[in-house]
XYZ file of N, CA, C and O in Angstrom:
816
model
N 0.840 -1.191 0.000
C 0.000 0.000 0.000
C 0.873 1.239 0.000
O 2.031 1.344 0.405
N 0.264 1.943 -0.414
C 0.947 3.566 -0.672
C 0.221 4.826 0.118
O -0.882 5.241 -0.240
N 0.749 5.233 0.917
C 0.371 6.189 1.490
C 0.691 7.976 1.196
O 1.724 8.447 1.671
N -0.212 8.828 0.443
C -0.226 9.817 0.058
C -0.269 11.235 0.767
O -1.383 11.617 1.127
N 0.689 11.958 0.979
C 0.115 12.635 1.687
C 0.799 13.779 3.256
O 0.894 13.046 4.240
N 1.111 14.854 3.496
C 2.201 15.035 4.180
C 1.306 15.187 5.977
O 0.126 15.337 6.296
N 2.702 15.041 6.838
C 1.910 14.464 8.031
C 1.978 15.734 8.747
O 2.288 15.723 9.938
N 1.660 17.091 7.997
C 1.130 18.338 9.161
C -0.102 18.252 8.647
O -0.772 19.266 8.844
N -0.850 17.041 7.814
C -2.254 17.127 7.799
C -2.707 16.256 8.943
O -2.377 15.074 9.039
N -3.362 16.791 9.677
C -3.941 15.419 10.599
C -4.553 14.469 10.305
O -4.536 13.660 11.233
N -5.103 14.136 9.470
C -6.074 13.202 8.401
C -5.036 12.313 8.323
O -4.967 11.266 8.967
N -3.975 12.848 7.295
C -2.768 12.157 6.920
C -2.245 11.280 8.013
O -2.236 10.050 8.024
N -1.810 12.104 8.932
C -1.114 11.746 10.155
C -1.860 10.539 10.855
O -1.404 9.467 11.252
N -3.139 11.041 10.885
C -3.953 9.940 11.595
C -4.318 8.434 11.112
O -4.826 7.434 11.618
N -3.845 8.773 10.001
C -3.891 7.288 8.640
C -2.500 6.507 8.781
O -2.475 5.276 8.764
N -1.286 7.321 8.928
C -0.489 7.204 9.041
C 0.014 6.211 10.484
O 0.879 5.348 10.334
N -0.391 6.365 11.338
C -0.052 6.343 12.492
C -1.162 4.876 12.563
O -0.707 3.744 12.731
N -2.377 5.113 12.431
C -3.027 4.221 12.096
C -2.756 2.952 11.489
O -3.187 1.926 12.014
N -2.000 2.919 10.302
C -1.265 1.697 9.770
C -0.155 0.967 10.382
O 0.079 -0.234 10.252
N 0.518 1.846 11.079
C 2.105 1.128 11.999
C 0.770 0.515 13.032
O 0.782 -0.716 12.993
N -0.107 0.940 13.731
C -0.691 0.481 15.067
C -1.238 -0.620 14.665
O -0.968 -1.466 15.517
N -2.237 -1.355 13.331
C -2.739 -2.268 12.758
C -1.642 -3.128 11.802
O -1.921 -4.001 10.979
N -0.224 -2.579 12.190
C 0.753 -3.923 11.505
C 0.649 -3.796 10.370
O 0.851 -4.841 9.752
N 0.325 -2.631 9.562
C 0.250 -3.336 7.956
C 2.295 -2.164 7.444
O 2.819 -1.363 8.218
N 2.707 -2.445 6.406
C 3.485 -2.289 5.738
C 3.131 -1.470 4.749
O 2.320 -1.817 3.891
N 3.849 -0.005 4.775
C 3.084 0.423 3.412
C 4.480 1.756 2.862
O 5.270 2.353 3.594
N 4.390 1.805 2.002
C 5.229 3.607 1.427
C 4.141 4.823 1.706
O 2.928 5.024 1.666
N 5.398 5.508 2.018
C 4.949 7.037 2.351
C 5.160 8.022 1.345
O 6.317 8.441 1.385
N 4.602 8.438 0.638
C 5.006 9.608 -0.613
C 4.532 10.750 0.009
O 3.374 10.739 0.426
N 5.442 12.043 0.189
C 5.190 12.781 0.990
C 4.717 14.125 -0.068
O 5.529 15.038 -0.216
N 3.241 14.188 -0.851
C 3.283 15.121 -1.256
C 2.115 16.216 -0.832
O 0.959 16.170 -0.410
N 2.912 17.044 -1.124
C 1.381 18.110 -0.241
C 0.418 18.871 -1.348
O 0.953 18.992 -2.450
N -0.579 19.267 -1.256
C -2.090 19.046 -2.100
C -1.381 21.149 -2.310
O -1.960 21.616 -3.291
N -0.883 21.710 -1.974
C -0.830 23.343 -1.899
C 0.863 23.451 -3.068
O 1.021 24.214 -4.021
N 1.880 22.399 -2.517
C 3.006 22.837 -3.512
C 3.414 21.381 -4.427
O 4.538 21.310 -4.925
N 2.782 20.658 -4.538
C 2.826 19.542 -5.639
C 2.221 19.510 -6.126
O 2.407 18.562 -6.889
N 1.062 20.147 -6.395
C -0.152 20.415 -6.812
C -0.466 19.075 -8.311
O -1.271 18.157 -8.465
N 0.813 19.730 -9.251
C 0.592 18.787 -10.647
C 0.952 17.390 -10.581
O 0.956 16.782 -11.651
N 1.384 16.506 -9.080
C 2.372 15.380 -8.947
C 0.937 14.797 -8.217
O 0.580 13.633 -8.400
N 0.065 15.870 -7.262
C -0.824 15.341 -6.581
C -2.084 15.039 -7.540
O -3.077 14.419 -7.159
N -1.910 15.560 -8.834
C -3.689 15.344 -9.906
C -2.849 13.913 -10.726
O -3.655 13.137 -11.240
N -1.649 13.597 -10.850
C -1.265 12.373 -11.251
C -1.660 11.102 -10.234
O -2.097 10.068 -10.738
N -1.467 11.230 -8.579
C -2.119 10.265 -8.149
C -3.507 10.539 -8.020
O -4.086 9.752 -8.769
N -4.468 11.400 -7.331
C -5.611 11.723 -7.114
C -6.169 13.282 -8.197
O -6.007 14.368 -7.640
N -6.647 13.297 -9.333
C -7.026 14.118 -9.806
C -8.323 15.248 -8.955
O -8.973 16.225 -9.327
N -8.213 14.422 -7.607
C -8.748 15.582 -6.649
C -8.103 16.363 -5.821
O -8.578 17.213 -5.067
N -6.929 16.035 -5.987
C -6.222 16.825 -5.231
C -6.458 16.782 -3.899
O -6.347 17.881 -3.356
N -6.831 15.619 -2.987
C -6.895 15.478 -1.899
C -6.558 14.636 -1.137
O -6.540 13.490 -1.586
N -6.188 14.833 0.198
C -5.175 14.037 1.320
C -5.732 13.814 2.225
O -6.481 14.620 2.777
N -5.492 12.578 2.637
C -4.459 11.605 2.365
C -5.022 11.051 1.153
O -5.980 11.581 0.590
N -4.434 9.958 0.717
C -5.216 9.550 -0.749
C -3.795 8.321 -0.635
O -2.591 8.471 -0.844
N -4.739 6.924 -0.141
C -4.530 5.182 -0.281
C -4.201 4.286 -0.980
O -4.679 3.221 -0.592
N -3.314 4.173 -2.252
C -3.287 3.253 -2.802
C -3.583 1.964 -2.613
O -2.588 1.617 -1.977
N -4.308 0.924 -2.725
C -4.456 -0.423 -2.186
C -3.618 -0.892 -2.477
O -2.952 -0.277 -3.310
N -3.076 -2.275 -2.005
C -2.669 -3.281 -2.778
C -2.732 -3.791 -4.267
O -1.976 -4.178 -5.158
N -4.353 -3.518 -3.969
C -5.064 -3.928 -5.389
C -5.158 -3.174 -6.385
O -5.725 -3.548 -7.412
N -4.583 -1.910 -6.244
C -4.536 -1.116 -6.933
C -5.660 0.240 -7.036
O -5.640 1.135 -7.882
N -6.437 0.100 -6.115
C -7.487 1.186 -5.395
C -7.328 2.518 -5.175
O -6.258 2.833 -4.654
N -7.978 3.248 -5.388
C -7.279 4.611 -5.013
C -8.445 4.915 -3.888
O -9.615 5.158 -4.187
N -7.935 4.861 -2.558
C -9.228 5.107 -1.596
C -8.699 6.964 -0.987
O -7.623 7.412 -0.589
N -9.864 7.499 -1.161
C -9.812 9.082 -0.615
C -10.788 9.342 1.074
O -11.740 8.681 1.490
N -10.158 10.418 1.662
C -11.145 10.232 2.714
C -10.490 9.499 4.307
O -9.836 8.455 4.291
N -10.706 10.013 5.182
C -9.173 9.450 6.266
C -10.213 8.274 7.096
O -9.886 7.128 7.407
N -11.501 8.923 7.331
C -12.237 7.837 7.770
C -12.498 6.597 6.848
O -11.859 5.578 7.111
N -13.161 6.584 6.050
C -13.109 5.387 4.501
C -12.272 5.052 5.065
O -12.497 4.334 6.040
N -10.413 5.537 4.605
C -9.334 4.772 4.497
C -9.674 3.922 5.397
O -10.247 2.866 5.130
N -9.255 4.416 6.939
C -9.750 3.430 7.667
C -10.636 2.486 8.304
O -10.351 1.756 9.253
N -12.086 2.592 7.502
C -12.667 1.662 8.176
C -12.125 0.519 6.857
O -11.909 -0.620 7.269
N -12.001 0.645 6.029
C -11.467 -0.416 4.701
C -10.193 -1.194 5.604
O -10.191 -2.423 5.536
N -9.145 -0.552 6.421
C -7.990 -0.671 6.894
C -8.888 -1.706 7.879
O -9.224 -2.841 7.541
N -9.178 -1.118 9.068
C -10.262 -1.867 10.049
C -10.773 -3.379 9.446
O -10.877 -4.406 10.118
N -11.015 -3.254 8.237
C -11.780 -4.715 7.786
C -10.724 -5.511 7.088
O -10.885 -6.661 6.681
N -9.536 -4.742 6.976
C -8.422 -5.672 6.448
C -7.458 -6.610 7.304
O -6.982 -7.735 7.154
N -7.382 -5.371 8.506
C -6.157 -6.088 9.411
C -6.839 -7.210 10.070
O -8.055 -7.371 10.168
N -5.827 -8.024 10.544
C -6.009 -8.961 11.662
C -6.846 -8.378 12.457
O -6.849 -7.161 12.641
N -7.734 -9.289 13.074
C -8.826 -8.666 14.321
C -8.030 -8.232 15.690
O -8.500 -7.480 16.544
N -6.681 -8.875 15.738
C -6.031 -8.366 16.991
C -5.347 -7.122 17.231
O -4.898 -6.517 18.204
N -5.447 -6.935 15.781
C -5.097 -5.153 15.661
C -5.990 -4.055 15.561
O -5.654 -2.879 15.705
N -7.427 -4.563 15.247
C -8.518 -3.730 14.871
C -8.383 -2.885 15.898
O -7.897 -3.116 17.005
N -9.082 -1.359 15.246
C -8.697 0.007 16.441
C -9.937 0.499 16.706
O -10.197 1.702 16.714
N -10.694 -0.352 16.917
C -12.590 -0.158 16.868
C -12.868 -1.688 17.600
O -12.882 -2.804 17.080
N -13.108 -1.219 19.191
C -13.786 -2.319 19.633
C -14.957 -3.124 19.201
O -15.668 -2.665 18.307
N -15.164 -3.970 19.594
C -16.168 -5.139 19.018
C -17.214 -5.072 20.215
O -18.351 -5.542 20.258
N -16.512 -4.356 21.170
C -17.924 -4.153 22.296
C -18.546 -2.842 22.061
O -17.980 -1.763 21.879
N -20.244 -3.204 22.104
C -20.739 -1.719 21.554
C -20.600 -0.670 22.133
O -20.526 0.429 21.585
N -20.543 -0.918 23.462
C -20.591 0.365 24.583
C -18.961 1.146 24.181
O -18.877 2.355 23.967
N -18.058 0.438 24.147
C -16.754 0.242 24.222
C -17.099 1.483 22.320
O -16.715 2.619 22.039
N -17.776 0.668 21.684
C -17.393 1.349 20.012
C -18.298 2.674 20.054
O -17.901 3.702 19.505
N -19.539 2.615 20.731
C -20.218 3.770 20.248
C -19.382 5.014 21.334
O -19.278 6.188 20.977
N -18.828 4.488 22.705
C -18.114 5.409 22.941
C -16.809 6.005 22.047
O -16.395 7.151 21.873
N -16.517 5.147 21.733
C -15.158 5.504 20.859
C -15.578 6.167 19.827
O -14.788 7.086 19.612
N -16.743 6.148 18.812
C -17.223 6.905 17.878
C -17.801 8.105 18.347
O -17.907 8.852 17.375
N -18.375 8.837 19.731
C -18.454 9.787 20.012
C -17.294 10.642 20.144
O -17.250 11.809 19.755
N -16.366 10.015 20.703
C -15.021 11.009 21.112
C -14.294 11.225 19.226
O -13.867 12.305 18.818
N -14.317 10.413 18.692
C -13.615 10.121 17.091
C -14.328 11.586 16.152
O -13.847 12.441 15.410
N -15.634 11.292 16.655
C -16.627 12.729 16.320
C -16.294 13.826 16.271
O -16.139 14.491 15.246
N -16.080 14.289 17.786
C -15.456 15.617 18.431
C -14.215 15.862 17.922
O -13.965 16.969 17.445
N -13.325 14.910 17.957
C -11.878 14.925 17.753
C -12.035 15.664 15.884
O -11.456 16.707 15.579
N -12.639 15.109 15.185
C -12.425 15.265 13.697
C -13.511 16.316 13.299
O -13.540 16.487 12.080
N -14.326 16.994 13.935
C -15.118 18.520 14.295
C -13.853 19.151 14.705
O -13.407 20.054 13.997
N -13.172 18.753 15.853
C -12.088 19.998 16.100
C -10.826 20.237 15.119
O -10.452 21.403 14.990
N -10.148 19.227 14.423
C -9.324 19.223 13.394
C -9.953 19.771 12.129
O -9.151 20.037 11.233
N -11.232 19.990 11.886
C -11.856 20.760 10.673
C -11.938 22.172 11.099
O -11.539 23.043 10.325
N -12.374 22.451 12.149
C -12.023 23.635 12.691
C -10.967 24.471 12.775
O -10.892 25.616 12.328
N -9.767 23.556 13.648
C -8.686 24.256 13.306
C -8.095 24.417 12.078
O -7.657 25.505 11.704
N -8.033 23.011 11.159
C -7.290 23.249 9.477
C -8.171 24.944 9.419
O -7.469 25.949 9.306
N -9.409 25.048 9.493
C -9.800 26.240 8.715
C -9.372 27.146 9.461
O -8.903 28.076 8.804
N -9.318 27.312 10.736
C -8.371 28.386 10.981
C -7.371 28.403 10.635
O -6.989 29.472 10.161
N -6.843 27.771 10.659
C -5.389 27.985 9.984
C -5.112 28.533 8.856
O -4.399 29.492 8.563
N -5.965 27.591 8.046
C -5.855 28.536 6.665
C -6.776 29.955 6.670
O -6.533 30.574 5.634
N -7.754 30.654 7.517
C -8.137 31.839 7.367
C -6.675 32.524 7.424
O -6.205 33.039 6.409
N -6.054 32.513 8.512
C -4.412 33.335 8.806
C -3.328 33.109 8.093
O -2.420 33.940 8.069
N -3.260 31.788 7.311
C -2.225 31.355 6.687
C -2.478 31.623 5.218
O -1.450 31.976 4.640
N -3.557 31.555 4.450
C -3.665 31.186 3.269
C -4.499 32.021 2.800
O -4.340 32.151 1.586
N -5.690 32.931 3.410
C -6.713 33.595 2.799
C -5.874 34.833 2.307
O -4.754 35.037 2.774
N -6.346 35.526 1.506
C -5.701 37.614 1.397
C -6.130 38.079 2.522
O -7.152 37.663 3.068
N -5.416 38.956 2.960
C -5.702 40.001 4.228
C -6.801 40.964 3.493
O -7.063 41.831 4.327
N -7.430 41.159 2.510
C -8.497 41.785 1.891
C -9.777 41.013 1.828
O -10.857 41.576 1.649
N -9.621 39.438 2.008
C -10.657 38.696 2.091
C -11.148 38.517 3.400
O -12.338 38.233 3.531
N -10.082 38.695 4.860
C -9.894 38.304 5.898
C -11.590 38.332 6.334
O -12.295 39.182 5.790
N -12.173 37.421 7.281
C -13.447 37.844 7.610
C -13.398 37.749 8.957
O -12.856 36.709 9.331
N -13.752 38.426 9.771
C -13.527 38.299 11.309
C -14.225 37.651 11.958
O -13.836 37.064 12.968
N -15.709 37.610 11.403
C -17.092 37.512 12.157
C -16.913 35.674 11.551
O -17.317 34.820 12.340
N -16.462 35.311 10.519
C -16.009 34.025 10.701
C -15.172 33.208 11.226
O -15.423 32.063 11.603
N -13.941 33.878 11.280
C -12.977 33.298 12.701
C -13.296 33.460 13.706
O -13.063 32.623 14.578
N -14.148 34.949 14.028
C -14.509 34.734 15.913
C -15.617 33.404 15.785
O -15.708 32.878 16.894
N -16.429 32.754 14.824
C -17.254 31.472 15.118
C -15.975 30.398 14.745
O -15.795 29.673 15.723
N -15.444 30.216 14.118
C -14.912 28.890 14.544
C -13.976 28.703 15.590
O -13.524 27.604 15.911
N -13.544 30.318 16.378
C -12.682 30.124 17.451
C -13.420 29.852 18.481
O -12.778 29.364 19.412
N -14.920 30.033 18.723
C -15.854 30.319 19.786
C -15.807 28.427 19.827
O -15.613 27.700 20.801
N -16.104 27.997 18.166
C -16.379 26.895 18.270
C -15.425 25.666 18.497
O -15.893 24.655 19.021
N -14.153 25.712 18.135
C -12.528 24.981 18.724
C -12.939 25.165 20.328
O -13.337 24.096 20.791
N -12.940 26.266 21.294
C -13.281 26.216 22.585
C -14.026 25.590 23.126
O -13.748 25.058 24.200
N -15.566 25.428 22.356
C -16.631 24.752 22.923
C -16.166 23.074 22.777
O -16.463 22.213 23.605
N -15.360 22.841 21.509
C -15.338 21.606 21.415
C -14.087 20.871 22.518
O -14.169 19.808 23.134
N -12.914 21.900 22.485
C -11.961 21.336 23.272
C -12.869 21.548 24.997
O -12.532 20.714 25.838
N -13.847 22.516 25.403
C -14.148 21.771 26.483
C -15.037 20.830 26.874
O -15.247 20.706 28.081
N -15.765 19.945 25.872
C -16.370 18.922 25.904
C -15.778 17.970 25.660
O -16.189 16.906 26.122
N -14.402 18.003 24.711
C -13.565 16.883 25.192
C -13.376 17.051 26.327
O -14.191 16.337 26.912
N -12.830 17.531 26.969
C -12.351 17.341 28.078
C -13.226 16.856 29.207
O -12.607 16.185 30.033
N -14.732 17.057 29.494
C -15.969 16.835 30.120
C -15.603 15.419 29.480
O -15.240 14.808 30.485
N -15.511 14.758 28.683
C -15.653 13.019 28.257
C -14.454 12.351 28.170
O -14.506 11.130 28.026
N -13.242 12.972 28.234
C -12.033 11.849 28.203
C -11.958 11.726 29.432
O -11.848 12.653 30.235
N -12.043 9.897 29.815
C -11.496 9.565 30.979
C -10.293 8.925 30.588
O -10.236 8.017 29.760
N -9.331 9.416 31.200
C -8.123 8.283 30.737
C -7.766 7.178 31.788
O -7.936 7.425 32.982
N -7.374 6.206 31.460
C -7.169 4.778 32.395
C -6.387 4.584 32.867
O -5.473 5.388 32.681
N -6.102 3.390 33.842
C -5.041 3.373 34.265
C -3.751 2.826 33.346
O -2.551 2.870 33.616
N -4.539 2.211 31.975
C -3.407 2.314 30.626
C -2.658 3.242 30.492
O -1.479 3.308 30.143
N -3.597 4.187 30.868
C -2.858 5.462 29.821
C -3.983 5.654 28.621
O -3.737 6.426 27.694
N -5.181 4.946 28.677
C -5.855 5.560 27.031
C -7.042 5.369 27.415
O -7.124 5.014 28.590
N -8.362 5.512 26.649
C -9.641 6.097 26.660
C -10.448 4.854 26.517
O -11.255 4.620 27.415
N -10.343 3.963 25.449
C -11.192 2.727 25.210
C -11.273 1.679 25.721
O -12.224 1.019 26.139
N -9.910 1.487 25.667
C -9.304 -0.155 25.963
C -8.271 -0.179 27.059
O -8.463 0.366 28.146
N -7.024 -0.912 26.701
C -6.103 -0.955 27.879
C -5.043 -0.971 26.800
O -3.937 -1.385 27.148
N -5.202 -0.593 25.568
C -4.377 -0.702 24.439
C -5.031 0.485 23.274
O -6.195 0.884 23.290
N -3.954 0.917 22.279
C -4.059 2.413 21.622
C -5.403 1.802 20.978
O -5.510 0.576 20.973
N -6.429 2.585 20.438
C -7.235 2.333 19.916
C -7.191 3.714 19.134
O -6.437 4.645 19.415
N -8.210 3.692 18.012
C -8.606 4.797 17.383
C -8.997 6.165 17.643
O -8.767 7.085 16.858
N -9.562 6.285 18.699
C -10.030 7.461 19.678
C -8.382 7.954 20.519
O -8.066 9.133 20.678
N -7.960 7.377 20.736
C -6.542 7.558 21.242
C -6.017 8.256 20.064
O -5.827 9.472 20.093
N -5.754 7.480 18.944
C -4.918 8.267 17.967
C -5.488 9.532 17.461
O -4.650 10.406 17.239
N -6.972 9.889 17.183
C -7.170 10.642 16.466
C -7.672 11.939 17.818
O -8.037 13.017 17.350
N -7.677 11.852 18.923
C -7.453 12.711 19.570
C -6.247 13.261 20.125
O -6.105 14.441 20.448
N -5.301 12.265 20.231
C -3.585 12.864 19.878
C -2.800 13.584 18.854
O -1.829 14.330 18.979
N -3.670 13.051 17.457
C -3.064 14.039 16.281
C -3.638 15.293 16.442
O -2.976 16.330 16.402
N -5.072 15.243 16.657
C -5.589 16.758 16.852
C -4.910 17.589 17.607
O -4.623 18.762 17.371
N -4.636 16.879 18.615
C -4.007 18.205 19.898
C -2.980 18.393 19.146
O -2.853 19.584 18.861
N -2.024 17.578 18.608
C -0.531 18.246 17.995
C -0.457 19.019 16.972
O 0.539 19.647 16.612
N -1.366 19.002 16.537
C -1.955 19.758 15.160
C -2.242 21.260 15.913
O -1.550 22.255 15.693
N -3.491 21.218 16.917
C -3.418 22.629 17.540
C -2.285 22.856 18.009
O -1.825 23.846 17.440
N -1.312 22.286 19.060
C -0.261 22.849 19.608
C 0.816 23.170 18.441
O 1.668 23.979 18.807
N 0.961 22.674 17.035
C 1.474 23.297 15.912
C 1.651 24.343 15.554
O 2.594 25.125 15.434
N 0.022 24.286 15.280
C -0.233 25.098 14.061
C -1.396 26.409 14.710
O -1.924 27.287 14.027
N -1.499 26.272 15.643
C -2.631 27.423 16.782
C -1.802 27.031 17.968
O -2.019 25.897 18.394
N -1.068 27.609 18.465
C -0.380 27.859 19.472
C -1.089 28.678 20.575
O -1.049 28.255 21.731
N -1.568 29.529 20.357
C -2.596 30.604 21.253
C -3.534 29.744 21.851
O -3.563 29.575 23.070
N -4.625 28.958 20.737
C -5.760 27.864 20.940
C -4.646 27.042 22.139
O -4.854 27.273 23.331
N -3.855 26.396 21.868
C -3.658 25.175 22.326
C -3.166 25.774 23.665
O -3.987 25.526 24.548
N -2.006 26.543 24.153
C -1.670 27.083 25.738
C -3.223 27.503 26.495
O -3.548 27.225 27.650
N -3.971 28.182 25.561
C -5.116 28.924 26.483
C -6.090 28.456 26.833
O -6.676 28.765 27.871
N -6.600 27.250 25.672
C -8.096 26.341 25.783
C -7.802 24.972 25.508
O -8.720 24.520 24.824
N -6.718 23.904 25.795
C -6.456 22.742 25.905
C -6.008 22.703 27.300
O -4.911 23.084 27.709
N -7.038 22.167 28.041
C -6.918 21.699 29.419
C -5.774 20.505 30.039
O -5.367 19.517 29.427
N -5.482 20.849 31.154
C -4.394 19.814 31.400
C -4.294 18.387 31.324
O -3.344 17.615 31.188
N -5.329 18.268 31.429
C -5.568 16.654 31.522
C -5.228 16.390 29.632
O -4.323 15.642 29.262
N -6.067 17.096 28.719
C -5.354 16.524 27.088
C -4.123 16.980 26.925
O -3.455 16.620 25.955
N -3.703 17.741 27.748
C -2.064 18.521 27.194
C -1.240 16.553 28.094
O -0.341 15.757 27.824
N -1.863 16.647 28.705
C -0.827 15.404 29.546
C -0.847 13.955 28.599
O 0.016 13.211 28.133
N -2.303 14.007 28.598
C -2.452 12.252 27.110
C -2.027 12.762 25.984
O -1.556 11.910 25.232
N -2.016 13.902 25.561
C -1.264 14.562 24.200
C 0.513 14.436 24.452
O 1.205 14.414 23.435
N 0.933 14.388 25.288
C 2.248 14.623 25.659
C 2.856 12.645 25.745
O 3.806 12.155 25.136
N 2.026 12.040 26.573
C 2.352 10.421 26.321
C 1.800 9.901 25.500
O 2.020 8.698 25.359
N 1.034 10.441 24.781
C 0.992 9.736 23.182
C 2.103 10.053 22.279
O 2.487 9.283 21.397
N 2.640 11.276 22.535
C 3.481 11.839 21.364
C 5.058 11.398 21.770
O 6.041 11.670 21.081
N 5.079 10.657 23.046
C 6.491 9.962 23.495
C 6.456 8.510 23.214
O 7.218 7.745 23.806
N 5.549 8.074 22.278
C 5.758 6.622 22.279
C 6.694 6.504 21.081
O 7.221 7.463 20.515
N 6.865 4.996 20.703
C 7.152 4.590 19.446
C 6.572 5.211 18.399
O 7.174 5.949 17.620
N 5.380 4.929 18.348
C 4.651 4.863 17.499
C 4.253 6.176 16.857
O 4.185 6.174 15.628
N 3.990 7.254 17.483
C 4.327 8.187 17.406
C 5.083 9.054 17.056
O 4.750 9.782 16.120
N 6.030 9.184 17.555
C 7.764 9.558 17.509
C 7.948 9.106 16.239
O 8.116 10.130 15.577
N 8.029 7.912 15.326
C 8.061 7.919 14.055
C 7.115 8.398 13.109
O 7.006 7.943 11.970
N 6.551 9.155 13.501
C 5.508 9.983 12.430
C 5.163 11.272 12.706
O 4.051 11.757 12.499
N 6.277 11.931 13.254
C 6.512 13.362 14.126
C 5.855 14.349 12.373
O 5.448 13.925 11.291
N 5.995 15.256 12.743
C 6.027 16.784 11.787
C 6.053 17.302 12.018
O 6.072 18.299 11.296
């Protein structure tokens, strides 16, 4: 498998990170959708990331897709989606929030990074900043962390990863967001997620 895609996207990252945790083997082509632009319509003529090559020769788009396809491929002892419902529909609530707040921030980011200062709109960044706050404090109202160290299981699961890329993504790329409205308790599971193995090899 071929993996498309550079890892200051969290999508990316979270696909990324996702595949070492489910054991599969794959290449990393590191191109980004803003300065490869003509290398990125040769693999995905959508120009969008991450973007999956299968085995089979598939072109899968989309970070959730990727992985529930990933989910139905690996070994069941790697699957990152419990098989207990309480256990999955919790994990799909927090997976929710987590990928609401990473759409949030990418767009902030790009309002400051990427829009014209003539387009700038204020009355739209003060709502998605109002709304990054509301969401980082309802994570925080629902992550219990264990005596693992993680949220689902007693082992990394999906909700683990994709609420760890988010925070590193804010502490990145919104620095202000992340010191002022990421509470201690995610700055601390954001901090021992980002010291593991697994992790640590898929830094940006």
């Amino acid at each position: 498998m071929k993996l498309i895609g550079m890892l200051d996207s969290p999508y990316v990252r979270r696909v990324a990170i996702s595949l070492k945790a489910m054991n599969f083997s794959f290449e990393h082509e590191e191109l980004s959708v803003f300065n490869d632009i003509e290398k990125m319509k040769v693999v995905n003529p959508l120009i969008k990331a991450p973007s999956l090559m299968t085995d089979e020769g598939i072109l899968l788009i989309d970070s959730t897709l990727i992985l529930e396809y990933l989910d139905r491929k690996c070994n069941e002892n790697y699957s990152l989606l419990s098989k207990n419902m309480e256990q999955f529909t919790k994990s799909q609530y927090l997976i929710g929030i987590a990928l609401t707040l990473c759409d949030k921030a990418v767009q902030l980011f790009m309002e400051y990074n990427r829009r014209p200062p003539e387009k700038f709109y204020q009355e739209w960044v003060d709502r998605i900043n109002e709304q990054l706050q509301a969401g980082l404090s309802l994570l925080d109202q629902q992550v219990i962390i264990n005596d693992a160290g993680y949220l689902i299981d007693n082992r990394i699961m999906q909700a683990d990863i994709s609420i760890a890329v988010m925070l590193k993504y804010i502490e990145k790329k919104l620095s202000s967001i992340y010191n002022n409205y990421v509470s201690k308790k995610l700055k601390v599971f954001s901090s021992a997620m980002e010291s593991t193995s697994l992790f640590k090899e898929l830094m940006f």
